[in-house]
């Protein structure tokens, strides 16, 4: 094979006939990085109307060719003439060849391809339709490697041999916490396929909604798909939705045409509150709960009667008819056992079954469902808790509580999919910037994801073979729009794709960064609301040494690109002033900052910061310090916005308490606090007793301001009664009593119950 590669390379090299001494074009911006790319001098020019020959008696190959042509037309406005079954390699065109005898050494998954570009033609060869599709994605990237002319595209001569490292290259989409339209699910599938991701794990049922039509049990969607959102003053419209079986069939077909397998998840025995709301006889108490409007760990479990297994098997029968893939995900996570422990009926059933613990009962539950799936030719996959109660060897384990579950499972001979929290939890924010959308505040940066290796330490070579791959999870408690999902997914999914596809030896963070601007251009062409957090300027200002000035530092997370700024209100460009060291600026000032790559392409959207004497005495909720650093349960939550709309607040939901450090009280006489309230919709299970409540002094509660320690006598307190208005922020003003020296100011809200949750947006110190 090595000889064949050389031969093909030589053919390409000699065909390229450089006019001048050979000069290689830059490496093309491909993501994920192929196994091998050999460049040759010269280039191929693709013209409008060029022929795309499909040399295969195979409908899938033709479909891939047509899809590729449509994608090219969409991104570049250039149209190809797709011709099935033409047997000549036309000059000036592209040929796709499906050849079952064409082996690619090293391609153990049969998903590989070879792609050669010579001045006469582009030739893509694969052994399988999936391989051909993968090659067409690489070719599409080559043809979108620069977004210059629309009428003819130059592609440098090269020869690529490529195949994936892992079979399971996935994203998980949570459609239960928030529902996405079928159109968006298909858009995400399209976006995944352009990263050569090939598994969509679809989280379809949970406490907050049942999203898949099951014909035998219509109440699952008539009742279970709809919830009344938690709202402070009631009156919120019902929220929900579900996918009909026709819509699911369309989505499955759409995914299959892009070589993406959908793994449906039907949660059991926990995360079952929506199902029990629809059919209370499935639950332990027999009572009908609401479909939950809350986030967190709920305690509703299915009971363990035969009738409930009949229900689950009937549901799974309809699920299997819709999803043809080998895996069915049955959840298994966070099944709080309180209800099983408290139920005489469940305890009696355990005695009948000879089961001595509720953990073992979950094992029995999973094994029984696993047997049913196996009898129908399917494989059970579940979150790593399924290991706790003992599980059949044929079960595949999805490791989420870190990597330990994956390591234990692989050592026991289970296949494993890695999805460890927090690295693979894309509901974490991507940077420390205040503009980040709601989510979990511990940063999972692009660099963190890029550095991830799916094979955990501690496995020997045979055990490592059990690692099928990895996936990132898009939990949607805090992502209520398609834009927020895309922002969370991209470009981190590009980093994940490279971790899952490319050989370790081909992975290089700085090279990846250099390829990203072009990926961003593709995202723009496709209308993907990606995050530029890795490159975005992080602008920090403090009072300057001279009065009336500020000292400004600017950085970006990836430490990549050229930072340029203006102070005259104009948009920064590559020729604008270069940021090299902290700046001293006269106040007031409007600083506009851009970040560019070496070719002048914008890496991040321009950020603008208005600086004044007052702005230096203001901190937002991300700048204020937490009263429990490293502890509590901090979240970035949405709440009312200053001008209507919505703001994002960082708040510890165990103890909403913030510190403004080092305030010179001789210079400050009053404070303005902007705050908002929202309902407290968190179920904390055994952590509920960690929620700190402070006895209010007045009926509506109050904001208290302390000096230094967050207890004792308050320096000031501001009643909230007149301020409450869930649709708008409140401005809370207090004059501070005269004090000397520099102190921390601590802010807490007095409240008798967790709801409403008051949150600080910002604290403005007002000078004397
Ligand atoms: C999970 O995050 N509960 C799997």
XYZ file of C-alpha atoms and ligand atoms in Angstrom:
772
model
C 0.000 0.000 0.000
C 2.834 2.319 0.870
C 4.005 1.754 -2.716
C 0.560 2.610 -4.023
C 0.522 5.828 -2.040
C 3.914 6.754 -3.488
C 2.779 5.898 -6.974
C -0.339 8.005 -6.697
C 1.662 10.834 -5.229
C 4.111 10.660 -8.084
C 1.270 10.616 -10.611
C -0.138 13.696 -8.995
C 3.246 15.349 -8.630
C 4.218 14.767 -12.255
C 0.774 15.719 -13.536
C 0.945 19.019 -11.763
C 3.835 20.251 -13.972
C 4.783 23.466 -12.249
C 5.602 26.374 -14.568
C 8.086 27.766 -12.100
C 10.201 26.044 -9.453
C 7.858 24.061 -7.253
C 6.149 26.109 -4.552
C 3.658 24.452 -2.303
C 0.542 26.295 -1.292
C -0.181 26.548 2.426
C -1.710 23.521 4.126
C -5.458 23.709 3.585
C -7.661 24.446 6.591
C -9.269 21.060 7.163
C -11.076 20.065 10.369
C -10.683 17.343 11.527
C -7.112 17.003 10.363
C -6.747 14.050 7.954
C -4.418 11.118 8.600
C -2.102 12.240 5.805
C -1.989 15.169 3.409
C 0.761 15.345 0.784
C 0.874 18.580 -1.115
C 2.117 18.990 -4.650
C 2.805 22.102 -6.699
C 0.090 23.530 -8.913
C -3.628 23.668 -8.596
C -6.924 22.601 -10.068
C -9.521 25.167 -11.075
C -13.153 24.216 -10.690
C -15.485 26.212 -12.922
C -19.191 26.853 -12.765
C -21.017 23.978 -14.419
C -18.136 21.478 -14.090
C -19.054 17.792 -14.267
C -19.210 15.603 -11.171
C -19.064 11.984 -12.400
C -20.302 9.327 -10.040
C -18.686 6.036 -10.930
C -20.760 3.625 -8.883
C -23.864 1.560 -9.333
C -25.006 2.746 -5.986
C -27.817 5.062 -4.998
C -26.011 6.203 -1.849
C -22.993 7.378 -3.820
C -25.228 9.395 -6.116
C -27.056 10.871 -3.126
C -23.733 11.884 -1.561
C -22.659 13.520 -4.822
C -25.907 15.471 -5.086
C -25.719 16.540 -1.456
C -22.126 17.642 -1.928
C -23.091 19.673 -5.000
C -25.956 21.297 -3.094
C -23.673 22.194 -0.194
C -21.146 23.700 -2.555
C -23.845 25.738 -4.289
C -25.061 26.960 -0.922
C -21.687 27.933 0.516
C -20.018 29.183 -2.685
C -22.738 29.757 -5.279
C -20.967 27.391 -7.702
C -23.016 24.716 -9.455
C -21.894 21.291 -10.632
C -23.388 19.009 -13.262
C -23.837 15.699 -11.394
C -23.755 12.760 -13.822
C -24.497 9.260 -12.607
C -22.642 6.276 -13.961
C -20.436 8.122 -16.399
C -17.431 5.888 -17.004
C -14.838 8.390 -18.123
C -12.858 10.697 -15.842
C -13.740 13.985 -17.481
C -11.005 16.591 -17.486
C -11.897 19.708 -15.559
C -14.303 17.886 -13.315
C -14.666 15.743 -10.250
C -15.093 11.985 -10.068
C -16.507 10.067 -7.095
C -15.652 6.349 -7.185
C -17.117 3.700 -4.917
C -14.930 0.609 -5.187
C -15.453 -2.238 -2.706
C -11.994 -3.628 -3.527
C -10.233 -0.409 -2.611
C -8.584 -1.123 0.746
C -7.101 1.667 2.832
C -4.548 0.241 5.275
C -5.212 1.348 8.829
C -8.907 1.979 8.153
C -10.287 -0.545 10.631
C -13.763 1.064 10.592
C -14.225 1.118 6.812
C -14.968 4.816 6.811
C -11.855 5.983 4.983
C -11.245 7.565 1.600
C -8.513 8.770 -0.715
C -8.722 12.115 -2.390
C -6.357 13.390 -5.054
C -6.334 16.794 -6.665
C -4.334 17.230 -9.862
C -4.538 20.079 -12.387
C -6.791 17.901 -14.584
C -9.321 16.586 -12.118
C -10.341 15.787 -8.568
C -10.693 12.124 -7.754
C -12.351 10.715 -4.624
C -12.244 6.975 -4.005
C -13.756 5.001 -1.121
C -14.588 1.421 -0.331
C -17.914 2.214 1.419
C -20.638 4.830 0.965
C -19.804 6.203 4.433
C -16.187 6.629 3.344
C -17.298 8.391 0.179
C -19.429 10.737 2.268
C -16.490 11.496 4.575
C -14.315 12.254 1.571
C -16.984 14.555 0.142
C -16.904 16.541 3.386
C -13.139 16.965 3.093
C -13.541 18.060 -0.523
C -16.235 20.541 0.472
C -13.820 21.952 3.040
C -11.087 22.202 0.389
C -13.485 24.115 -1.843
C -14.394 26.438 1.000
C -10.811 26.823 2.207
C -10.863 30.367 0.924
C -13.980 32.351 0.291
C -12.714 34.290 -2.749
C -14.300 34.233 -6.213
C -17.709 32.654 -6.646
C -17.301 31.601 -10.286
C -14.148 29.493 -10.192
C -12.394 27.838 -7.292
C -8.702 27.030 -7.102
C -7.750 23.943 -5.146
C -4.067 23.178 -4.524
C -2.799 19.838 -5.830
C -2.624 17.308 -3.052
C -3.177 13.740 -2.073
C -5.094 12.785 1.066
C -5.451 9.398 2.741
C -7.845 9.513 5.647
C -9.880 7.449 8.088
C -11.192 7.908 11.649
C -9.635 6.936 14.961
C -12.943 6.225 16.762
C -16.323 4.908 15.615
C -18.468 6.882 18.109
C -18.060 10.570 17.343
C -21.014 12.111 19.003
C -23.100 14.916 20.340
C -26.014 14.502 22.730
C -29.004 16.797 22.300
C -31.383 17.241 25.243
C -34.815 17.885 23.740
C -36.593 17.299 27.066
C -35.528 20.349 29.082
C -36.110 22.544 26.051
C -37.768 21.421 22.871
C -36.219 22.112 19.470
C -38.102 22.168 16.185
C -37.556 19.249 13.781
C -35.994 21.802 11.395
C -33.381 22.719 13.970
C -32.623 19.077 14.783
C -31.939 18.538 11.075
C -29.781 21.678 10.918
C -27.709 20.384 13.827
C -27.384 17.004 12.091
C -26.114 18.780 8.994
C -23.620 20.737 11.065
C -22.435 17.570 12.801
C -21.896 15.812 9.490
C -19.657 18.633 8.272
C -17.394 17.795 11.222
C -17.528 14.031 10.432
C -19.421 13.450 13.666
C -21.576 10.373 13.256
C -23.675 9.730 16.386
C -26.532 11.888 17.639
C -27.598 10.726 21.090
C -31.109 12.119 21.417
C -32.329 12.671 24.992
C -36.078 12.378 24.419
C -37.623 11.859 27.837
C -37.046 13.398 31.251
C -38.831 14.849 34.252
C -39.564 18.047 32.331
C -41.052 16.541 29.177
C -41.781 13.415 27.152
C -40.981 14.295 23.545
C -41.611 11.188 21.422
C -45.052 10.147 20.211
C -45.922 6.619 21.373
C -49.109 5.491 19.689
C -50.060 2.964 22.368
C -49.815 5.568 25.136
C -51.192 8.893 23.851
C -51.143 10.570 27.288
C -47.321 10.477 27.225
C -47.453 13.378 24.794
C -50.957 14.734 25.494
C -49.940 15.320 29.135
C -46.235 14.489 29.446
C -45.012 16.827 26.695
C -46.350 19.981 28.359
C -45.379 21.799 31.500
C -46.412 24.971 33.235
C -43.154 26.905 33.614
C -42.075 28.099 36.989
C -42.936 31.792 37.037
C -42.945 34.172 39.958
C -46.336 35.661 39.413
C -48.017 32.763 37.583
C -49.705 33.076 34.226
C -46.805 31.674 32.175
C -48.075 29.921 29.034
C -47.733 26.137 28.844
C -44.374 25.087 27.414
C -43.595 21.969 25.439
C -43.874 20.011 22.237
C -43.094 16.582 20.905
C -41.953 14.827 17.757
C -44.573 12.830 15.898
C -43.516 9.435 14.596
C -43.631 10.833 11.044
C -41.302 13.665 12.043
C -38.945 11.205 13.719
C -38.857 8.976 10.655
C -37.959 12.021 8.545
C -35.209 13.042 10.976
C -33.803 9.499 11.119
C -33.775 9.383 7.321
C -32.154 12.814 7.137
C -29.455 11.681 9.566
C -28.876 8.377 7.762
C -28.285 10.262 4.524
C -25.434 12.008 6.367
C -24.132 8.777 7.945
C -25.294 9.798 11.400
C -26.834 7.169 13.624
C -29.397 8.446 16.089
C -29.309 6.743 19.489
C -32.634 7.463 21.224
C -32.663 7.752 24.998
C -35.707 6.678 27.006
C -34.824 7.354 30.651
C -35.497 4.740 33.348
C -35.961 4.082 36.222
C -35.482 7.765 37.202
C -35.962 11.027 35.299
C -39.470 9.631 34.807
C -41.685 12.352 36.239
C -43.264 13.371 32.906
C -44.214 9.753 32.163
C -45.666 9.354 35.661
C -47.569 12.625 35.209
C -49.176 11.002 32.164
C -49.767 7.568 33.743
C -49.585 7.768 37.562
C -49.923 3.980 37.854
C -46.318 3.740 36.578
C -45.056 5.554 39.674
C -44.455 4.367 43.194
C -47.063 6.394 45.086
C -49.876 6.232 42.522
C -50.255 10.012 42.812
C -50.095 12.208 39.696
C -47.209 14.724 39.846
C -47.005 17.683 37.473
C -44.606 17.575 34.536
C -41.731 19.269 36.294
C -40.838 22.918 35.649
C -37.700 22.498 37.777
C -34.068 21.608 37.066
C -32.049 19.187 39.172
C -32.472 15.734 40.667
C -36.093 14.576 41.010
C -37.252 11.585 43.027
C -40.016 10.080 40.880
C -39.096 6.518 39.872
C -41.006 3.904 37.924
C -42.329 1.101 40.083
C -41.141 -2.473 39.454
C -44.436 -4.208 38.720
C -44.689 -6.468 35.668
C -47.289 -4.060 34.249
C -44.654 -1.290 34.231
C -42.182 -3.519 32.395
C -44.986 -4.268 29.900
C -45.402 -0.516 29.435
C -41.655 0.034 28.937
C -41.370 -2.866 26.509
C -44.311 -1.547 24.496
C -42.687 1.895 24.398
C -39.346 0.403 23.357
C -41.053 -1.651 20.645
C -42.288 1.572 19.034
C -38.896 3.215 19.624
C -37.061 0.338 17.918
C -39.407 0.578 14.933
C -38.414 4.247 14.509
C -34.673 4.045 15.171
C -32.892 1.321 13.213
C -29.465 1.756 14.870
C -27.968 -0.949 17.078
C -28.069 1.021 20.361
C -30.981 2.007 22.567
C -30.058 4.271 25.518
C -32.042 3.600 28.672
C -30.646 6.359 30.902
C -30.107 4.971 34.392
C -28.527 8.105 35.871
C -29.461 9.886 39.088
C -32.159 7.406 40.107
C -32.609 8.679 43.679
C -33.918 5.631 45.530
C -35.959 7.408 48.237
C -39.337 6.367 46.810
C -38.297 2.719 46.393
C -36.975 2.680 49.944
C -40.174 4.200 51.354
C -42.621 1.980 49.464
C -43.957 -1.175 51.154
C -44.999 -2.465 47.728
C -41.501 -2.065 46.259
C -39.941 -3.612 49.358
C -42.311 -6.590 49.078
C -41.424 -7.014 45.410
C -37.730 -6.957 46.323
C -38.273 -9.751 48.843
C -40.178 -11.782 46.233
C -37.302 -11.307 43.802
C -34.659 -12.021 46.443
C -33.084 -8.617 45.935
C -31.509 -7.071 49.011
C -30.691 -3.468 47.997
C -32.257 -0.763 45.870
C -28.978 -0.520 43.900
C -29.361 -4.214 43.025
C -33.005 -3.523 42.158
C -31.851 -1.008 39.576
C -29.477 -3.712 38.301
C -32.426 -6.103 37.972
C -34.423 -3.386 36.191
C -31.654 -2.678 33.687
C -30.874 -6.344 33.088
C -34.544 -7.114 32.408
C -34.787 -4.304 29.853
C -31.403 -5.313 28.395
C -32.667 -8.852 27.851
C -35.740 -7.512 26.065
C -33.605 -5.324 23.785
C -31.188 -8.184 23.074
C -34.108 -10.436 22.109
C -34.927 -7.813 19.481
C -31.384 -7.564 18.184
C -30.516 -4.303 19.951
C -27.848 -3.299 22.459
C -28.477 -1.509 25.714
C -26.415 1.554 26.555
C -26.785 3.520 29.785
C -25.134 6.164 31.954
C -22.408 4.816 34.226
C -24.741 4.288 37.221
C -25.891 1.105 35.450
C -22.625 -0.434 36.662
C -23.599 0.089 40.312
C -26.277 -2.579 40.415
C -24.528 -5.133 38.237
C -25.294 -5.196 34.537
C -24.939 -7.759 31.727
C -21.560 -7.843 29.967
C -23.212 -6.930 26.675
C -24.268 -3.496 28.018
C -22.358 -0.444 26.809
C -21.540 2.135 29.466
C -21.547 5.893 28.970
C -19.090 7.441 31.405
C -20.299 10.818 32.675
C -19.308 11.052 36.368
C -15.757 11.752 35.273
C -13.735 8.969 33.673
C -13.887 6.414 36.506
C -17.043 4.710 35.239
C -15.466 4.308 31.814
C -12.285 2.836 33.257
C -14.187 0.403 35.505
C -16.491 -0.629 32.668
C -13.674 -1.221 30.162
C -11.798 -3.297 32.774
C -14.941 -5.420 33.193
C -15.092 -5.926 29.429
C -17.918 -3.514 28.622
C -17.778 -1.266 25.619
C -17.545 2.360 26.705
C -18.497 5.766 25.356
C -16.752 8.616 27.138
C -18.785 11.715 28.009
C -17.089 12.865 31.222
C -18.312 15.881 33.102
C -17.239 18.651 33.029
C -15.079 18.435 29.892
C -17.748 16.919 27.665
C -20.561 18.951 29.208
C -21.089 21.731 26.730
C -23.608 23.416 29.018
C -20.525 24.881 30.696
C -19.543 28.349 29.506
C -16.541 28.726 27.228
C -14.823 31.717 28.779
C -14.833 33.995 31.792
C -16.348 36.863 29.768
C -19.452 38.454 31.250
C -21.178 38.190 27.871
C -21.244 34.356 28.028
C -24.795 33.005 27.895
C -26.439 31.192 30.814
C -24.892 27.891 31.852
C -22.616 26.278 34.344
C -19.920 28.800 35.159
C -16.814 26.588 35.426
C -15.169 27.259 32.085
C -14.753 24.416 29.571
C -12.622 26.209 27.020
C -11.913 25.324 23.431
C -8.347 24.419 24.488
C -9.690 22.100 27.218
C -11.808 20.231 24.684
C -8.988 20.110 22.156
C -6.638 18.562 24.711
C -9.111 15.817 25.605
C -8.151 12.257 24.768
C -11.002 9.749 24.826
C -8.860 6.865 26.075
C -8.532 7.389 29.826
C -5.295 6.670 31.662
C -5.095 3.328 33.384
C -6.361 1.084 30.571
C -4.093 -1.456 28.919
C -4.178 -1.872 25.148
C -6.861 -4.587 25.204
C -9.065 -2.603 27.570
C -8.589 0.547 25.474
C -10.117 -1.331 22.541
C -13.422 -1.125 24.419
C -13.482 2.673 24.122
C -15.801 3.224 21.166
C -15.255 6.964 21.248
C -16.736 9.978 22.980
C -19.437 12.589 22.808
C -20.210 16.028 24.141
C -23.544 16.614 25.823
C -25.752 19.568 25.005
C -27.947 19.683 28.114
C -30.504 22.379 27.540
C -31.686 23.595 30.947
C -29.970 26.900 30.140
C -30.156 26.722 26.340
C -33.649 27.689 25.340
C -32.973 28.789 21.752
C -31.266 27.266 18.694
C -28.718 30.091 18.826
C -27.695 29.176 22.367
C -27.297 25.527 21.376
C -25.122 26.418 18.386
C -23.097 28.816 20.515
C -22.418 26.035 23.029
C -21.629 23.488 20.322
C -19.368 25.391 17.946
C -16.435 25.576 17.673
C -15.974 23.173 20.607
C -17.499 20.399 18.460
C -14.725 21.094 15.929
C -12.130 20.471 18.648
C -14.001 17.328 19.686
C -14.192 16.133 16.082
C -10.414 16.329 15.806
C -9.962 14.460 19.121
C -12.191 11.689 17.777
C -11.112 11.501 14.160
C -7.450 12.446 13.814
C -4.468 10.342 14.915
C -2.918 11.681 18.106
C 0.262 12.439 16.206
C -1.651 14.803 13.883
C -3.180 16.895 16.643
C -1.600 20.285 17.242
C -3.425 23.050 19.138
C -1.639 25.960 17.441
C -2.199 24.487 14.027
C -5.880 23.964 14.914
C -6.144 27.631 15.907
C -4.628 28.643 12.587
C -7.284 26.557 10.792
C -10.182 27.999 12.771
C -10.652 31.355 10.997
C -11.582 29.457 7.870
C -13.921 27.226 9.847
C -15.543 30.399 11.186
C -15.991 31.613 7.590
C -17.776 28.332 6.813
C -19.949 28.764 9.916
C -20.906 32.253 8.727
C -21.758 30.938 5.257
C -24.006 28.301 6.848
C -25.660 30.621 9.357
C -24.235 28.892 12.451
C -24.362 31.041 15.600
C -20.894 29.940 16.761
C -18.954 31.287 19.749
C -15.847 33.394 19.217
C -15.062 33.201 22.962
C -11.570 31.738 22.466
C -10.447 34.798 20.503
C -12.699 37.488 21.974
C -10.878 40.402 23.596
C -11.124 40.327 27.371
C -10.841 43.989 28.381
C -10.136 44.821 32.019
C -9.808 48.363 33.359
C -8.705 49.741 36.722
C -8.090 53.299 37.910
C -4.827 54.680 36.497
C -2.002 56.155 38.578
C -2.942 59.658 37.422
C -6.415 60.789 38.350
C -8.808 60.917 35.401
C -7.124 57.933 33.718
C -7.674 54.193 33.499
C -5.174 51.417 33.011
C -6.492 48.884 30.532
C -5.282 45.353 29.895
C -6.524 43.310 26.961
C -5.990 39.618 26.370
C -7.733 36.731 24.728
C -8.200 33.207 25.984
C -6.343 31.443 23.171
C -3.514 34.037 23.194
C -3.803 33.954 19.436
C -4.136 36.733 16.915
C -3.292 40.412 16.796
C -5.211 42.716 19.095
C -6.011 46.132 17.580
C -7.917 49.004 19.157
C -9.308 52.457 18.524
C -10.246 55.279 20.864
C -12.009 57.474 18.287
C -15.148 55.390 17.907
C -14.085 53.881 14.571
C -14.170 50.148 13.906
C -10.763 48.574 14.561
C -8.918 47.038 11.599
C -5.575 45.352 11.123
C -3.972 48.774 10.582
C -5.369 50.213 13.858
C -3.170 50.694 16.934
C -1.652 47.450 18.122
C -2.156 46.425 21.720
C 1.187 45.305 23.158
C 1.163 46.329 26.828
C -1.307 47.815 29.318
C -2.662 51.156 28.099
C -3.245 54.318 30.036
C -6.292 56.117 28.650
C -7.790 59.483 29.572
C -11.381 59.324 30.809
C -14.011 59.257 29.540
C -13.122 56.992 26.638
C -14.722 54.542 24.270
C -12.425 51.651 23.547
C -13.153 49.412 20.577
C -11.103 46.247 20.218
C -10.727 43.749 17.369
C -8.645 40.588 17.002
C -7.215 39.585 13.620
C -5.171 36.763 12.191
C -2.022 37.331 10.138
C -4.076 37.716 6.955
C -6.274 40.405 8.456
C -9.285 38.184 8.973
C -11.391 39.076 11.963
C -11.105 36.301 14.579
C -13.665 37.798 16.940
C -16.394 40.377 16.587
C -15.390 43.871 17.739
C -16.052 44.529 21.417
C -16.704 48.046 22.733
C -16.149 49.272 26.270
C -17.241 52.696 27.531
C -14.901 53.825 30.293
C -15.534 56.584 32.789
C -14.740 57.437 36.394
C -18.019 55.747 37.376
C -17.471 52.603 35.289
C -14.274 51.955 37.267
C -16.381 51.857 40.429
C -18.804 49.252 39.095
C -18.665 45.444 39.131
C -21.010 42.993 37.459
C -22.001 39.612 38.888
C -19.032 37.884 37.237
C -16.576 40.427 38.652
C -18.001 40.395 42.172
C -16.494 37.662 44.295
C -18.505 34.726 45.580
C -18.907 34.466 49.357
C -18.155 30.725 49.018
C -15.198 30.588 46.638
C -14.854 27.085 45.241
C -18.071 25.969 46.980
C -21.817 26.399 46.758
C -23.619 25.747 43.512
C -22.822 28.660 41.221
C -24.806 29.070 38.004
C -25.208 31.701 35.335
C -28.939 32.241 35.141
C -31.138 34.421 33.024
C -33.322 37.007 34.682
C -34.887 40.364 33.888
C -32.874 42.782 31.757
C -32.178 46.448 32.340
C -34.028 47.529 29.205
C -36.641 44.810 29.243
C -35.457 41.517 27.746
C -33.073 39.361 29.678
C -29.765 39.612 31.507
C -27.421 36.888 32.703
C -26.566 36.762 36.408
C -23.916 34.720 38.166
C -25.402 33.445 41.406
C -24.691 30.713 43.947
C -28.081 29.013 44.272
C -27.184 27.578 47.697
C -26.237 30.979 49.076
C -26.858 34.074 46.934
C -24.102 36.266 48.356
C -21.563 38.521 46.627
C -18.483 40.508 47.708
C -17.200 43.800 46.309
C -13.597 43.675 47.513
C -11.368 46.514 48.733
C -13.736 49.459 48.810
C -12.197 52.696 50.093
C -15.087 53.859 52.250
C -13.620 57.305 52.728
C -14.251 57.918 49.014
C -17.625 56.163 48.677
C -20.802 57.501 50.179
C -23.563 55.439 48.551
C -24.278 52.390 46.409
C -26.635 51.594 43.545
C -27.350 47.906 43.124
C -29.100 46.610 40.005
C -30.852 43.353 40.882
C -33.473 41.046 39.436
C -35.651 38.306 40.805
C -36.675 34.980 39.335
C -38.412 31.918 40.588
C -36.299 29.289 42.328
C -36.855 26.193 40.178
C -34.183 23.795 41.417
C -34.679 20.373 42.969
C -31.611 19.646 45.042
C -32.465 16.244 46.545
C -30.171 15.613 49.543
C -28.434 18.954 49.040
C -31.642 20.894 49.737
C -30.518 21.531 53.323
C -27.478 23.429 52.032
C -29.674 26.306 50.889
C -28.972 29.286 53.159
C -32.013 31.306 54.229
C -31.711 34.513 56.270
C -34.631 35.692 58.326
C -36.090 38.793 56.703
C -36.778 41.935 58.728
C -39.715 43.065 56.595
C -42.417 41.216 54.612
C -40.771 41.489 51.182
C -37.265 40.775 52.460
C -34.332 43.064 51.920
C -30.840 43.447 50.507
C -28.317 43.648 53.310
C -24.860 45.142 53.030
C -22.182 44.069 55.512
C -18.653 45.200 56.166
C -16.122 42.403 55.644
C -17.715 39.245 57.165
C -21.168 38.499 55.743
C -22.818 38.420 59.170
C -23.314 40.500 62.298
C -24.774 43.989 62.075
C -25.517 45.168 58.588
C -24.035 48.437 57.399
C -27.164 49.124 55.367
C -30.317 47.361 54.345
C -32.715 48.114 51.520
C -36.303 46.791 51.526
C -37.294 44.871 48.409
C -41.057 45.191 48.819
C -41.464 48.152 46.486
C -38.826 46.889 44.056
C -40.252 43.472 43.174
C -41.090 43.185 39.491
C -40.079 39.988 37.768
C -40.163 41.650 34.334
C -37.644 44.392 35.049
C -34.546 44.945 37.110
C -34.710 46.903 40.335
C -32.348 49.732 41.245
C -31.638 49.553 44.948
C -29.999 52.623 46.458
C -28.470 53.074 49.881
C -26.392 55.800 51.522
C -23.571 54.239 53.526
C -22.760 55.520 57.012
C -19.365 57.185 57.309
C -16.556 54.668 57.865
C -12.806 54.816 57.573
C -10.451 52.482 55.764
C -10.706 49.934 52.967
C -13.119 47.052 53.413
C -14.916 44.327 51.536
C -18.618 44.975 51.081
C -20.747 41.844 51.351
C -24.245 41.670 49.825
C -26.947 39.150 50.749
C -30.702 38.946 50.343
C -32.898 38.119 53.322
C -35.597 35.627 52.408
C -37.791 33.166 54.265
C -38.067 30.731 51.347
C -35.765 29.958 48.395
C -38.212 31.623 45.990
C -38.041 34.311 44.761
C -34.355 34.151 44.041
C -32.956 37.668 44.062
C -29.760 38.113 42.029
C -27.312 40.991 41.763
C -26.583 42.207 38.253
C -24.129 44.941 39.251
C -22.983 47.119 42.102
C -22.130 50.775 41.435
C -20.158 52.626 44.095
C -20.991 56.337 44.202
C -18.100 58.632 45.158
C -18.410 61.381 47.766
C -26.260 13.194 33.636
O -25.639 14.252 33.469
N -27.168 13.107 34.607
C -26.030 12.039 32.816
